[in-house]
Structure formats: structure tokens, C-alpha cells
């Protein structure tokens, strides 16, 4: 992915504020409606939002492949579109370190307690397990946050714990204990057993990478786990999605065909499955499948056409996505690739929704890692918060 956005002379917060405003314009939302949330985004990113973009990332974040610490996405459904930002808080130390990032993330979570829809009760039940000094022999577990905003409502927030640097056995032990504390142990045991059986049957690794929480007190607030599937097989994606109660296999299979076109069994590089859980259920409640559309399309123009076909399949107007792209793209879509990095699909019985994840490549592609040890391909973690 080449560097197609110039951040020279701007702060990280200023750069992100501009992108947020452009997305509002592309969605047809008046700036008078968006400005308070734009200001809130900038405020949440302080103090590191004031750092200059520069020629290289101040800390090579795994949120984006070029090391930029944030990405944005839009969820399309039958209601109003939802605009989101996912980010890794950067620390105050110079140079910035994984430990200072972790401290900044903890401080930000505490700040969020004052937001209208936020409740930290569930977070408080599990936070100590993922905290520095909790027995992990690796670097501090990274913590990311997301803000999701639907016009007319206060923003909703989520927190994500990155497990990718933790030994595999410990990842499962951590999630198992967290799920037990959240009264989701039965559903997690069902998932673990079925994933193990499936991997033994087909030989494909499903790697547990992230654990996440909705930061609200509602009865439908979720815990979520993310698996990276080491295959591009749609059959494996269908098996993983079928672990969830609300999954509609026929509808999802048809949706995958709409997106993948002439090669419906090749879903690109290491697609991701998110499974969402609610208390006292016997199995996962929802599943969302993420496909890295940049790995099976030649340009953003082709990616837009594929995404448009998926949206039309779900009864959504693809012209709205094209309008958004016109507001965001700094060059013709046939001359760029990777602005539309991922697309996700969630089937909910007779309904479904589509989310598109945008990467704004600012820095040149990394040829050498200067931060934490190299990890497998990272994927966006923002999840739909309706229903």
C-alpha cells in the first residue's frame, strides 16, 4: 500500500479531524451536527493528538500497516450510517514505548467513565487480568479504543485487548477466565470446543487474537473475541460464523458470493471472524466476518464495485458508499489500492449489515520494524454496536 495522504505540517489530531469532517461530508451530514463529535475525537486523543504527523510514525502502531495509530470505518445498515474511529492511545514518554501507551490507554478508559453511555462495571471485572504485572512474561498487552457515532445519539465506546504477543495457551486461559467472570463461560466453552474440533478436522489454524468489551451498562452489551483464520477458504469462514446463534448461513453464503464475484471460494488473506457474547447464553450470539478486500482486488475502483454489489445484496444503496469515496479519495480510485482496506458482513436472521474500513496511508510502507517484534497481518476490530 503506497503513501497517498500527506500529513506534512499537521498534527495527528488535525489530520484525523480533517478525515472525520470529510467522512461527514461524504455521508451528507451537516458540519453543525458533526462538529461536536469532531471536537470530542480530538479531545479524546489529547495529549498525543498534538504530535506532528512527521515522516515516520512516532510509535509503529499495529492499528494500520504503515504504523499510523488510527483508522475509520462506516457501518451501513437499514438505519442511519454509523461513523467510527479505532485508535491506539500514544504515551507521554519520549521515545514512546509500549508501556507508556498502556498507561495512556488506562488513563483514557478512566476518562471515559464520564461519557453519557459509558459504564466500566464489566471492564472492572476483567481489567486486572490484562494489566501490566499480571503475570505476563511478554510486553504489556496493548489496549485500543473505539468511538462509534450514529447521528442523533451520543457516541458509544469499546475497549480492545491485543493478545497477539501472548503465548497461545495463555491467550485461551486469559479469555476463559474473563468470560467466566462475565457470566459467559458456558458460551465460551461451546465456542472453544467447536473451534478445536473444526481445526482438527480441516487442519486450518484459527488464531485467537483479541478480546473486547462494549463499555456500556445495557443488557445487550457484549464481550467479543476475534479469530484470525489462516486460510482464504469461504468454507472455513462459514463454519466459524455458524458458531453464532443469529447467523443465517444461506444469506451469508449469498452475500459472500456477491462480494467475491467470479472466485467465491477465495476470500483473500487471513480473514477475521468476530464472535459476540452476552451473559448467561449457551453459545455465541452474533458473528461478523471481515475480509481484506485489498488482497483480492486490483484497485480501489474494483473494491468499490465489489462492496457496492454486497450492499445491493443487502438492500443498501451503493451510491452512498461511492459518494463517501469521492469525499475521501485523494486520487482517482483506479490509481490507488488499500484505501478500502476491509469489509465486514454480519448476518442477523433475515437482516444483515455491511461495514467498510478505511486506511489512510500516511507513511511509506515499512521495510523494517523499529517497534515491537513483527506480528502477523493486523485487522481492524471495530464491531457493529446495534442489536
CSV table of C-alpha atoms in Angstrom, one decimal:
chain,number,residue,atom,x,y,z
A,1,UNK,CA,0.0,0.0,0.0
A,2,UNK,CA,1.6,3.3,-1.0
A,3,UNK,CA,1.5,6.6,0.9
A,4,UNK,CA,-1.3,8.6,-0.6
A,5,UNK,CA,-2.1,11.1,2.2
A,6,UNK,CA,0.2,13.9,3.1
A,7,UNK,CA,0.3,14.8,6.8
A,8,UNK,CA,3.2,17.2,6.5
A,9,UNK,CA,2.8,20.3,8.7
A,10,UNK,CA,-0.2,18.9,10.6
A,11,UNK,CA,-0.7,17.3,13.9
A,12,UNK,CA,-2.1,13.7,14.2
A,13,UNK,CA,-5.3,15.1,15.7
A,14,UNK,CA,-5.6,17.7,13.0
A,15,UNK,CA,-5.1,15.1,10.3
A,16,UNK,CA,-7.8,12.8,11.8
A,17,UNK,CA,-10.2,15.7,12.3
A,18,UNK,CA,-9.9,16.5,8.6
A,19,UNK,CA,-10.7,12.9,7.7
A,20,UNK,CA,-13.6,12.8,10.1
A,21,UNK,CA,-15.0,16.0,8.5
A,22,UNK,CA,-14.6,14.6,5.0
A,23,UNK,CA,-16.5,11.5,6.0
A,24,UNK,CA,-19.3,13.6,7.4
A,25,UNK,CA,-19.4,15.5,4.1
A,26,UNK,CA,-19.5,12.2,2.2
A,27,UNK,CA,-22.3,10.9,4.3
A,28,UNK,CA,-24.3,14.1,3.7
A,29,UNK,CA,-24.2,15.1,7.3
A,30,UNK,CA,-24.1,18.8,8.1
A,31,UNK,CA,-21.0,20.0,9.8
A,32,UNK,CA,-23.1,21.6,12.5
A,33,UNK,CA,-24.2,18.1,13.5
A,34,UNK,CA,-20.7,16.6,13.2
A,35,UNK,CA,-18.6,19.4,14.8
A,36,UNK,CA,-19.3,18.4,18.5
A,37,UNK,CA,-18.2,14.8,17.8
A,38,UNK,CA,-15.2,16.0,15.7
A,39,UNK,CA,-14.1,18.1,18.7
A,40,UNK,CA,-14.7,15.2,21.0
A,41,UNK,CA,-12.5,12.9,18.9
A,42,UNK,CA,-9.7,15.5,19.1
A,43,UNK,CA,-10.1,15.8,22.8
A,44,UNK,CA,-10.0,12.1,23.4
A,45,UNK,CA,-6.7,11.9,21.5
A,46,UNK,CA,-5.0,14.5,23.6
A,47,UNK,CA,-2.2,15.0,24.5
A,48,UNK,CA,-0.8,12.9,21.7
A,49,UNK,CA,-3.1,14.3,19.1
A,50,UNK,CA,-0.8,17.4,19.2
A,51,UNK,CA,2.2,15.3,17.9
A,52,UNK,CA,3.2,16.2,14.4
A,53,UNK,CA,2.4,13.6,11.8
A,54,UNK,CA,6.1,13.7,10.6
A,55,UNK,CA,7.8,11.5,8.1
A,56,UNK,CA,7.5,8.3,10.2
A,57,UNK,CA,5.2,7.1,12.9
A,58,UNK,CA,6.2,8.2,16.4
A,59,UNK,CA,5.4,4.7,17.5
A,60,UNK,CA,4.7,2.0,14.9
A,61,UNK,CA,1.1,1.1,15.9
A,62,UNK,CA,-0.5,-2.2,14.7
A,63,UNK,CA,-3.8,-0.4,14.0
A,64,UNK,CA,-2.6,0.2,10.4
A,65,UNK,CA,0.0,-1.5,8.3
A,66,UNK,CA,2.0,1.8,7.9
A,67,UNK,CA,2.2,2.3,11.6
A,68,UNK,CA,-0.4,5.1,11.8
A,69,UNK,CA,-2.3,4.8,15.2
A,70,UNK,CA,-5.9,5.1,13.9
A,71,UNK,CA,-8.4,4.1,11.3
A,72,UNK,CA,-12.0,5.0,10.5
A,73,UNK,CA,-15.0,3.0,9.3
A,74,UNK,CA,-18.6,3.3,8.4
A,75,UNK,CA,-21.4,0.8,9.1
A,76,UNK,CA,-24.2,0.6,6.6
A,77,UNK,CA,-27.5,-0.8,7.7
A,78,UNK,CA,-31.2,-0.1,7.1
A,79,UNK,CA,-30.9,2.8,9.6
A,80,UNK,CA,-28.7,5.8,9.5
A,81,UNK,CA,-25.0,5.1,8.8
A,82,UNK,CA,-22.7,4.8,11.8
A,83,UNK,CA,-19.2,6.5,11.8
A,84,UNK,CA,-16.4,5.0,13.9
A,85,UNK,CA,-12.8,5.6,14.7
A,86,UNK,CA,-10.4,3.0,16.2
A,87,UNK,CA,-7.2,4.1,17.8
A,88,UNK,CA,-4.3,3.3,20.0
A,89,UNK,CA,-3.5,5.9,22.6
A,90,UNK,CA,0.1,7.0,22.4
A,91,UNK,CA,2.1,7.5,25.6
A,92,UNK,CA,3.8,10.6,27.1
A,93,UNK,CA,7.3,9.1,27.2
A,94,UNK,CA,10.0,10.1,24.7
A,95,UNK,CA,10.6,7.9,22.9
A,96,UNK,CA,7.1,6.4,23.1
A,97,UNK,CA,7.1,2.9,24.4
A,98,UNK,CA,4.6,0.0,24.6
A,99,UNK,CA,4.5,0.6,28.4
A,100,UNK,CA,3.7,4.3,28.1
A,101,UNK,CA,1.0,3.5,25.5
A,102,UNK,CA,-0.5,1.1,28.0
A,103,UNK,CA,-0.5,3.7,30.7
A,104,UNK,CA,-2.2,6.2,28.4
A,105,UNK,CA,-4.8,3.7,27.5
A,106,UNK,CA,-5.7,3.0,31.1
A,107,UNK,CA,-6.0,6.8,31.8
A,108,UNK,CA,-8.2,7.2,28.8
A,109,UNK,CA,-10.5,4.4,29.9
A,110,UNK,CA,-10.9,6.2,33.3
A,111,UNK,CA,-11.7,9.4,31.5
A,112,UNK,CA,-14.5,7.7,29.5
A,113,UNK,CA,-16.4,7.0,32.7
A,114,UNK,CA,-17.8,10.5,32.4
A,115,UNK,CA,-19.4,9.9,29.0
A,116,UNK,CA,-23.2,9.6,28.8
A,117,UNK,CA,-23.5,5.9,27.7
A,118,UNK,CA,-20.3,4.6,29.3
A,119,UNK,CA,-20.3,2.1,32.2
A,120,UNK,CA,-17.0,0.5,33.3
A,121,UNK,CA,-18.5,-2.2,35.5
A,122,UNK,CA,-17.8,-5.1,33.1
A,123,UNK,CA,-14.4,-3.7,32.3
A,124,UNK,CA,-13.6,-3.5,36.0
A,125,UNK,CA,-14.3,-7.2,36.4
A,126,UNK,CA,-11.5,-8.2,34.0
A,127,UNK,CA,-9.1,-5.3,33.6
A,128,UNK,CA,-6.6,-6.7,36.2
A,129,UNK,CA,-6.1,-9.8,34.2
A,130,UNK,CA,-4.7,-7.8,31.2
A,131,UNK,CA,-2.8,-5.2,33.3
A,132,UNK,CA,1.0,-4.9,33.4
A,133,UNK,CA,2.4,-7.1,36.1
A,134,UNK,CA,-0.5,-9.6,35.9
A,135,UNK,CA,2.0,-12.4,35.3
A,136,UNK,CA,2.6,-11.9,31.5
A,137,UNK,CA,6.1,-12.5,30.5
A,138,UNK,CA,5.8,-10.5,27.3
A,139,UNK,CA,5.5,-6.8,26.7
A,140,UNK,CA,2.4,-5.0,28.1
A,141,UNK,CA,-0.8,-6.2,26.4
A,142,UNK,CA,-1.8,-3.3,24.1
A,143,UNK,CA,-5.2,-1.7,24.7
A,144,UNK,CA,-7.1,0.1,21.9
A,145,UNK,CA,-10.3,2.1,22.0
A,146,UNK,CA,-13.1,2.9,19.5
A,147,UNK,CA,-15.8,5.5,19.3
A,148,UNK,CA,-18.9,4.8,17.3
A,149,UNK,CA,-21.4,7.6,16.5
A,150,UNK,CA,-24.8,7.5,14.9
A,151,UNK,CA,-26.3,10.9,14.3
A,152,UNK,CA,-28.8,11.8,16.9
A,153,UNK,CA,-27.2,9.7,19.6
A,154,UNK,CA,-24.2,10.1,22.0
A,155,UNK,CA,-21.1,8.1,21.0
A,156,UNK,CA,-20.6,4.6,22.2
A,157,UNK,CA,-17.2,3.2,23.2
A,158,UNK,CA,-15.4,-0.1,23.2
A,159,UNK,CA,-12.1,-1.3,24.5
A,160,UNK,CA,-9.8,-4.0,22.9
A,161,UNK,CA,-7.1,-6.1,24.5
A,162,UNK,CA,-4.5,-7.3,21.9
A,163,UNK,CA,-3.4,-10.9,22.7
A,164,UNK,CA,-1.2,-11.3,19.6
A,165,UNK,CA,2.1,-11.1,21.6
A,166,UNK,CA,0.9,-13.5,24.3
A,167,UNK,CA,1.7,-17.2,24.1
A,168,UNK,CA,-1.2,-19.1,22.6
A,169,UNK,CA,-2.0,-21.2,25.6
A,170,UNK,CA,-2.1,-18.2,27.8
A,171,UNK,CA,-4.4,-16.3,25.4
A,172,UNK,CA,-7.0,-19.0,25.8
A,173,UNK,CA,-6.6,-19.1,29.6
A,174,UNK,CA,-7.0,-15.3,29.8
A,175,UNK,CA,-10.1,-15.3,27.7
A,176,UNK,CA,-11.6,-18.3,29.5
A,177,UNK,CA,-11.2,-16.6,32.9
A,178,UNK,CA,-12.5,-13.3,31.6
A,179,UNK,CA,-15.6,-15.0,30.2
A,180,UNK,CA,-16.2,-16.8,33.5
A,181,UNK,CA,-16.1,-13.5,35.4
A,182,UNK,CA,-18.6,-12.0,32.9
A,183,UNK,CA,-21.1,-14.9,33.2
A,184,UNK,CA,-20.3,-16.0,29.6
A,185,UNK,CA,-18.3,-19.1,30.5
A,186,UNK,CA,-20.8,-21.6,29.1
A,187,UNK,CA,-20.9,-19.9,25.7
A,188,UNK,CA,-17.1,-19.6,25.5
A,189,UNK,CA,-16.7,-23.3,26.4
A,190,UNK,CA,-19.0,-24.1,23.5
A,191,UNK,CA,-17.0,-22.0,21.1
A,192,UNK,CA,-13.6,-23.4,22.2
A,193,UNK,CA,-14.7,-27.0,21.8
A,194,UNK,CA,-16.2,-26.4,18.4
A,195,UNK,CA,-13.3,-24.4,17.1
A,196,UNK,CA,-10.9,-27.1,18.3
A,197,UNK,CA,-12.9,-29.9,16.6
A,198,UNK,CA,-13.1,-27.9,13.3
A,199,UNK,CA,-9.3,-27.2,13.3
A,200,UNK,CA,-8.6,-30.9,13.9
A,201,UNK,CA,-10.9,-31.8,11.1
A,202,UNK,CA,-9.6,-29.5,8.4
A,203,UNK,CA,-6.1,-28.7,9.6
A,204,UNK,CA,-6.7,-24.9,9.5
A,205,UNK,CA,-5.5,-22.8,12.4
A,206,UNK,CA,-8.0,-20.3,13.9
A,207,UNK,CA,-5.8,-18.0,15.9
A,208,UNK,CA,-7.3,-16.1,18.9
A,209,UNK,CA,-6.0,-12.5,18.7
A,210,UNK,CA,-8.2,-10.0,20.5
A,211,UNK,CA,-10.7,-9.8,23.4
A,212,UNK,CA,-13.0,-6.7,23.5
A,213,UNK,CA,-15.8,-5.2,25.6
A,214,UNK,CA,-18.7,-2.8,25.0
A,215,UNK,CA,-18.3,-0.1,27.6
A,216,UNK,CA,-21.9,0.3,28.4
A,217,UNK,CA,-24.4,-1.0,31.0
A,218,UNK,CA,-27.1,-2.2,28.7
A,219,UNK,CA,-28.4,-5.7,28.9
A,220,UNK,CA,-27.2,-6.3,25.4
A,221,UNK,CA,-23.7,-5.1,26.0
A,222,UNK,CA,-21.2,-7.7,24.6
A,223,UNK,CA,-17.9,-9.3,25.1
A,224,UNK,CA,-16.2,-10.2,21.8
A,225,UNK,CA,-13.4,-12.5,20.6
A,226,UNK,CA,-11.5,-12.2,17.3
A,227,UNK,CA,-10.0,-15.1,15.5
A,228,UNK,CA,-7.7,-14.8,12.5
A,229,UNK,CA,-8.3,-17.6,10.1
A,230,UNK,CA,-5.1,-18.9,8.5
A,231,UNK,CA,-6.9,-19.6,5.2
A,232,UNK,CA,-8.8,-17.9,2.4
A,233,UNK,CA,-11.4,-20.6,2.4
A,234,UNK,CA,-15.0,-19.5,2.5
A,235,UNK,CA,-16.0,-22.9,3.9
A,236,UNK,CA,-13.9,-22.2,7.0
A,237,UNK,CA,-15.5,-18.7,7.3
A,238,UNK,CA,-18.9,-20.2,7.1
A,239,UNK,CA,-18.0,-22.8,9.8
A,240,UNK,CA,-16.8,-20.0,12.1
A,241,UNK,CA,-19.8,-17.8,11.5
A,242,UNK,CA,-22.1,-20.7,12.2
A,243,UNK,CA,-21.0,-20.8,15.8
A,244,UNK,CA,-23.3,-17.8,16.5
A,245,UNK,CA,-27.0,-18.2,17.2
A,246,UNK,CA,-28.1,-15.3,14.9
A,247,UNK,CA,-26.1,-16.4,11.9
A,248,UNK,CA,-28.1,-17.1,8.7
A,249,UNK,CA,-25.9,-19.5,6.6
A,250,UNK,CA,-27.9,-19.2,3.4
A,251,UNK,CA,-28.0,-15.4,3.4
A,252,UNK,CA,-24.3,-15.2,4.4
A,253,UNK,CA,-23.2,-17.6,1.6
A,254,UNK,CA,-25.1,-15.5,-0.9
A,255,UNK,CA,-23.6,-12.3,0.5
A,256,UNK,CA,-20.0,-13.8,0.2
A,257,UNK,CA,-20.7,-14.6,-3.5
A,258,UNK,CA,-21.9,-11.1,-4.1
A,259,UNK,CA,-18.6,-9.7,-2.7
A,260,UNK,CA,-16.2,-12.3,-4.1
A,261,UNK,CA,-17.6,-12.4,-7.6
A,262,UNK,CA,-16.2,-15.0,-10.0
A,263,UNK,CA,-14.0,-16.7,-7.4
A,264,UNK,CA,-16.4,-17.2,-4.5
A,265,UNK,CA,-14.1,-19.7,-2.6
A,266,UNK,CA,-11.1,-17.3,-2.3
A,267,UNK,CA,-11.6,-14.8,0.5
A,268,UNK,CA,-8.2,-13.1,0.4
A,269,UNK,CA,-5.5,-13.1,3.0
A,270,UNK,CA,-6.2,-14.4,6.6
A,271,UNK,CA,-9.8,-13.2,7.0
A,272,UNK,CA,-11.1,-12.5,10.5
A,273,UNK,CA,-14.1,-13.8,12.5
A,274,UNK,CA,-15.6,-11.9,15.4
A,275,UNK,CA,-17.9,-13.7,17.8
A,276,UNK,CA,-20.0,-11.7,20.2
A,277,UNK,CA,-21.3,-12.9,23.6
A,278,UNK,CA,-24.0,-11.9,26.1
A,279,UNK,CA,-24.4,-13.0,29.7
A,280,UNK,CA,-25.9,-16.4,30.6
A,281,UNK,CA,-26.2,-17.6,26.9
A,282,UNK,CA,-25.3,-21.1,25.9
A,283,UNK,CA,-23.4,-20.1,22.7
A,284,UNK,CA,-22.1,-17.1,20.9
A,285,UNK,CA,-24.8,-14.7,19.9
A,286,UNK,CA,-23.5,-13.0,16.8
A,287,UNK,CA,-20.7,-13.4,14.2
A,288,UNK,CA,-19.1,-10.9,11.9
A,289,UNK,CA,-16.8,-11.9,9.1
A,290,UNK,CA,-14.0,-9.5,7.9
A,291,UNK,CA,-12.4,-9.8,4.5
A,292,UNK,CA,-9.4,-7.9,3.5
A,293,UNK,CA,-10.8,-6.6,0.2
A,294,UNK,CA,-7.5,-5.0,-0.8
A,295,UNK,CA,-6.0,-8.5,-1.2
A,296,UNK,CA,-8.4,-9.7,-3.8
A,297,UNK,CA,-8.9,-6.6,-5.8
A,298,UNK,CA,-6.5,-4.7,-8.1
A,299,UNK,CA,-7.6,-1.1,-7.2
A,300,UNK,CA,-9.9,0.9,-5.0
A,301,UNK,CA,-12.2,1.2,-8.0
A,302,UNK,CA,-12.7,-2.6,-8.2
A,303,UNK,CA,-13.0,-2.8,-4.4
A,304,UNK,CA,-15.8,-0.1,-4.6
A,305,UNK,CA,-17.6,-2.2,-7.2
A,306,UNK,CA,-17.4,-5.3,-5.1
A,307,UNK,CA,-18.5,-3.5,-2.0
A,308,UNK,CA,-21.4,-2.0,-4.0
A,309,UNK,CA,-22.5,-5.4,-5.0
A,310,UNK,CA,-22.6,-6.6,-1.4
A,311,UNK,CA,-24.5,-3.5,-0.3
A,312,UNK,CA,-27.1,-4.0,-3.1
A,313,UNK,CA,-27.4,-7.6,-1.9
A,314,UNK,CA,-28.4,-6.3,1.5
A,315,UNK,CA,-30.8,-3.8,0.1
A,316,UNK,CA,-28.5,-0.9,0.7
A,317,UNK,CA,-27.8,1.9,-1.8
A,318,UNK,CA,-24.2,1.6,-3.1
A,319,UNK,CA,-24.3,5.1,-4.4
A,320,UNK,CA,-23.9,6.3,-0.8
A,321,UNK,CA,-20.6,4.5,-0.5
A,322,UNK,CA,-19.4,5.9,-3.8
A,323,UNK,CA,-20.3,9.4,-2.6
A,324,UNK,CA,-18.3,8.8,0.6
A,325,UNK,CA,-15.3,7.7,-1.5
A,326,UNK,CA,-15.4,10.8,-3.6
A,327,UNK,CA,-15.1,12.9,-0.4
A,328,UNK,CA,-12.2,10.8,0.9
A,329,UNK,CA,-10.0,9.7,-2.1
A,330,UNK,CA,-7.0,12.0,-2.8
A,331,UNK,CA,-6.5,10.5,-6.2
A,332,UNK,CA,-8.7,8.6,-8.8
A,333,UNK,CA,-9.8,5.2,-7.4
A,334,UNK,CA,-8.2,3.3,-10.4
A,335,UNK,CA,-4.8,4.7,-9.3
A,336,UNK,CA,-4.9,3.6,-5.6
A,337,UNK,CA,-5.3,0.4,-3.7
A,338,UNK,CA,-6.0,-0.1,0.0
A,339,UNK,CA,-8.0,3.0,1.0
A,340,UNK,CA,-10.9,0.5,1.4
A,341,UNK,CA,-8.8,-2.0,3.4
A,342,UNK,CA,-11.5,-4.3,4.8
A,343,UNK,CA,-15.2,-5.0,4.5
A,344,UNK,CA,-17.2,-6.9,7.1
A,345,UNK,CA,-20.5,-8.7,6.9
A,346,UNK,CA,-22.8,-9.7,9.8
A,347,UNK,CA,-26.0,-11.7,9.2
A,348,UNK,CA,-28.8,-11.3,11.7
A,349,UNK,CA,-31.5,-13.7,10.8
A,350,UNK,CA,-33.3,-12.1,7.8
A,351,UNK,CA,-31.2,-8.9,8.0
A,352,UNK,CA,-27.5,-8.1,7.6
A,353,UNK,CA,-25.2,-5.1,7.7
A,354,UNK,CA,-22.0,-4.1,5.9
A,355,UNK,CA,-19.1,-2.1,7.3
A,356,UNK,CA,-16.2,-0.6,5.3
A,357,UNK,CA,-12.9,0.1,7.0
A,358,UNK,CA,-10.7,2.9,5.6
A,359,UNK,CA,-7.0,3.1,6.0
A,360,UNK,CA,-5.3,6.5,5.3
A,361,UNK,CA,-1.8,5.5,4.4
A,362,UNK,CA,0.4,8.4,5.6
A,363,UNK,CA,3.8,6.8,5.9
A,364,UNK,CA,5.9,4.9,3.4
A,365,UNK,CA,5.4,1.1,3.7
A,366,UNK,CA,7.6,-0.3,6.5
A,367,UNK,CA,10.5,-2.4,5.3
A,368,UNK,CA,11.9,-2.9,8.8
A,369,UNK,CA,10.2,-3.0,12.2
A,370,UNK,CA,11.5,-0.4,14.7
A,371,UNK,CA,9.0,-1.1,17.4
A,372,UNK,CA,7.6,-4.3,18.9
A,373,UNK,CA,8.5,-7.7,17.2
A,374,UNK,CA,6.8,-8.3,13.9
A,375,UNK,CA,3.4,-9.8,14.1
A,376,UNK,CA,1.1,-11.4,11.5
A,377,UNK,CA,-1.2,-9.1,9.5
A,378,UNK,CA,-3.4,-6.9,11.7
A,379,UNK,CA,-7.0,-6.4,11.2
A,380,UNK,CA,-9.5,-3.7,12.2
A,381,UNK,CA,-11.5,-4.5,15.3
A,382,UNK,CA,-14.4,-2.2,15.2
A,383,UNK,CA,-17.7,-4.1,15.5
A,384,UNK,CA,-21.2,-3.1,14.9
A,385,UNK,CA,-23.0,-1.9,18.1
A,386,UNK,CA,-26.6,-2.2,17.2
A,387,UNK,CA,-28.9,-5.0,18.1
